[in-house]
Short mmCIF file of C-alpha atoms in Angstrom, two decimals:
data_model
loop_
_atom_site.label_atom_id
_atom_site.label_comp_id
_atom_site.label_asym_id
_atom_site.label_seq_id
_atom_site.Cartn_x
_atom_site.Cartn_y
_atom_site.Cartn_z
CA MET A 1 -132.35 26.70 28.07
CA ARG A 2 -135.78 27.25 29.37
CA THR A 3 -137.42 24.48 31.29
CA SER A 4 -141.03 24.29 32.52
CA ASP A 5 -141.69 25.23 36.13
CA PHE A 6 -143.54 22.06 37.14
CA ASN A 7 -144.61 18.85 35.41
CA PHE A 8 -146.93 16.34 37.05
CA GLU A 9 -146.31 13.70 34.44
CA GLN A 10 -142.62 13.82 35.05
CA ASP A 11 -142.89 14.52 38.85
CA TYR A 12 -140.93 17.77 39.40
CA PHE A 13 -141.23 21.36 40.23
CA TYR A 14 -138.78 24.31 40.81
CA LEU A 15 -138.24 25.91 44.18
CA LEU A 16 -135.55 28.56 44.66
CA GLY A 17 -133.72 27.46 41.49
CA ASN A 18 -133.66 23.78 42.24
CA ALA A 19 -135.76 20.95 40.89
CA TYR A 20 -137.67 18.81 43.38
CA SER A 21 -139.90 15.73 43.22
CA ILE A 22 -143.64 16.60 43.46
CA SER A 23 -144.18 13.28 45.28
CA SER A 24 -141.80 14.37 47.99
CA ILE A 25 -144.28 16.90 49.20
CA ASN A 26 -147.38 14.81 48.83
CA CYS A 27 -149.09 17.08 46.43
CA LYS A 28 -151.76 15.24 44.31
CA ASN A 29 -152.65 17.88 41.79
CA GLU A 30 -151.71 21.42 40.67
CA GLU A 31 -154.05 23.13 43.07
CA GLU A 32 -152.29 21.58 46.03
CA LEU A 33 -148.85 22.33 44.67
CA SER A 34 -149.92 25.87 44.02
CA LYS A 35 -151.02 26.17 47.76
CA TYR A 36 -147.77 24.74 48.84
CA LEU A 37 -145.77 27.14 46.66
CA LYS A 38 -147.90 30.11 47.85
CA LYS A 39 -147.21 29.22 51.45
CA LYS A 40 -143.50 28.77 50.79
CA SER A 41 -143.34 32.06 48.76
CA MET A 42 -144.91 34.04 51.52
CA GLN A 43 -142.34 32.81 53.96
CA VAL A 44 -139.32 33.28 51.74
CA LEU A 45 -140.34 36.66 50.29
CA THR A 46 -141.52 38.13 53.67
CA GLN A 47 -138.04 37.20 55.08
CA MET A 48 -136.22 38.57 52.12
CA VAL A 49 -138.24 41.86 52.14
CA ARG A 50 -137.56 42.26 55.92
CA GLU A 51 -133.84 41.82 55.41
CA GLN A 52 -133.61 44.17 52.41
CA GLU A 53 -135.71 46.79 54.18
CA GLN A 54 -133.13 46.78 57.07
CA ILE A 55 -130.18 46.92 54.62
CA MET A 56 -131.80 49.73 52.47
CA GLY A 57 -132.87 51.74 55.58
CA ILE A 58 -136.59 51.53 54.99
CA LYS A 59 -138.33 52.40 58.23
CA GLU A 60 -142.02 51.26 57.68
CA PRO A 61 -142.28 47.58 56.82
CA TYR A 62 -144.26 46.69 53.77
CA LYS A 63 -147.12 44.22 53.64
CA VAL A 64 -146.32 41.31 51.43
CA ALA A 65 -148.73 39.53 49.07
CA ILE A 66 -148.35 36.72 46.60
CA ARG A 67 -150.49 36.60 43.40
CA ASN A 68 -150.97 33.90 40.85
CA THR A 69 -150.80 35.82 37.60
CA ASN A 70 -148.53 36.01 34.49
CA ALA A 71 -148.19 39.76 34.72
CA GLN A 72 -145.17 41.46 36.16
CA PHE A 73 -142.98 39.72 38.73
CA GLY A 74 -143.53 42.37 41.35
CA SER A 75 -145.26 45.66 42.17
CA ASN A 76 -145.17 48.38 44.90
CA SER A 77 -148.31 50.07 45.92
CA MET A 78 -147.64 53.47 47.53
CA LYS A 79 -151.37 53.69 48.40
CA THR A 80 -151.48 50.51 50.44
CA HIS A 81 -147.70 50.32 51.33
CA LYS A 82 -147.74 46.73 49.94
CA LEU A 83 -145.38 44.75 47.73
CA SER A 84 -147.02 42.14 45.54
CA PHE A 85 -145.06 39.31 43.90
CA GLN A 86 -145.96 36.80 41.29
CA LEU A 87 -146.22 33.25 42.59
CA LYS A 88 -143.87 31.86 39.85
CA LEU A 89 -140.99 33.98 41.36
CA ILE A 90 -140.53 31.24 43.83
CA TYR A 91 -139.27 28.96 41.11
CA PHE A 92 -136.16 31.05 40.71
CA SER A 93 -132.89 31.25 42.68
CA GLU A 94 -132.68 33.55 45.82
CA GLU A 95 -130.35 35.75 43.80
CA ILE A 96 -132.99 36.39 41.10
CA ILE A 97 -135.75 36.82 43.77
CA LYS A 98 -133.59 39.35 45.61
CA SER A 99 -133.23 41.40 42.48
CA VAL A 100 -137.04 41.80 42.19
CA VAL A 101 -137.26 42.57 45.92
CA VAL A 102 -134.66 45.28 45.64
CA HIS A 103 -136.31 46.67 42.54
CA GLU A 104 -139.70 46.97 44.23
CA LEU A 105 -138.12 48.48 47.47
CA ALA A 106 -136.17 50.93 45.42
CA HIS A 107 -139.61 52.51 44.61
CA ASP A 108 -139.67 53.54 48.31
CA PHE A 109 -137.05 56.18 47.16
CA TYR A 110 -138.15 56.88 43.57
CA ARG A 111 -141.54 56.10 42.10
CA ASN A 112 -140.47 56.05 38.51
CA HIS A 113 -137.67 54.24 36.67
CA GLN A 114 -135.40 57.19 36.41
CA LYS A 115 -131.58 57.09 36.56
CA GLU A 116 -131.65 57.76 40.33
CA PHE A 117 -133.96 54.78 40.88
CA TYR A 118 -131.59 52.45 39.10
CA ASN A 119 -128.60 53.94 41.12
CA VAL A 120 -130.50 52.64 44.24
CA VAL A 121 -131.18 49.29 42.51
CA TYR A 122 -127.50 48.75 41.46
CA LYS A 123 -126.30 49.88 44.93
CA TYR A 124 -128.06 46.96 46.55
CA CYS A 125 -127.97 44.52 43.57
CA PRO A 126 -124.69 45.19 41.55
CA ASN A 127 -125.45 42.19 39.18
CA TYR A 128 -129.12 43.39 38.55
CA LYS A 129 -128.87 43.39 34.83
CA GLU A 130 -127.50 39.82 34.55
CA VAL A 131 -130.05 38.28 36.90
CA GLN A 132 -132.87 40.02 35.25
CA LYS A 133 -131.77 38.51 31.88
CA LYS A 134 -132.04 35.07 33.60
CA LEU A 135 -135.52 36.01 35.02
CA LYS A 136 -136.83 37.08 31.61
CA LYS A 137 -135.44 34.01 29.83
CA GLY A 138 -136.93 31.71 32.50
CA ILE A 139 -133.57 30.33 33.73
CA HIS A 140 -134.13 29.26 37.26
CA LYS A 141 -130.54 29.42 38.62
#
């Protein structure tokens, strides 16, 4: 079942797969909530990227950026050595976020989505296929 990501009329938003009261963080409007979520996203994603870089043996740390779009959930720019993530990713569980981080970091080894690329993804995220289904269906947990 798909649920919306936040609803000011019903006073909730999703963060890391769990629902929270908007009033508990003193956000008065969508703009304030977006700023709060962007700051939280930056913290969570930067930490997760750093952990996965170590696990995957990536030597040069990536810059991390958060964008507020409805496009893909993540991207890896070889030119700028930067990973960009969609703001809405923070609504999902850490397991789902990790699958996107691993996917983007796997591009450090293989630029395209060939078999070897997915071998790297599945090595570091064995349940990748299942969590990607949840992400695409909008299931937060």
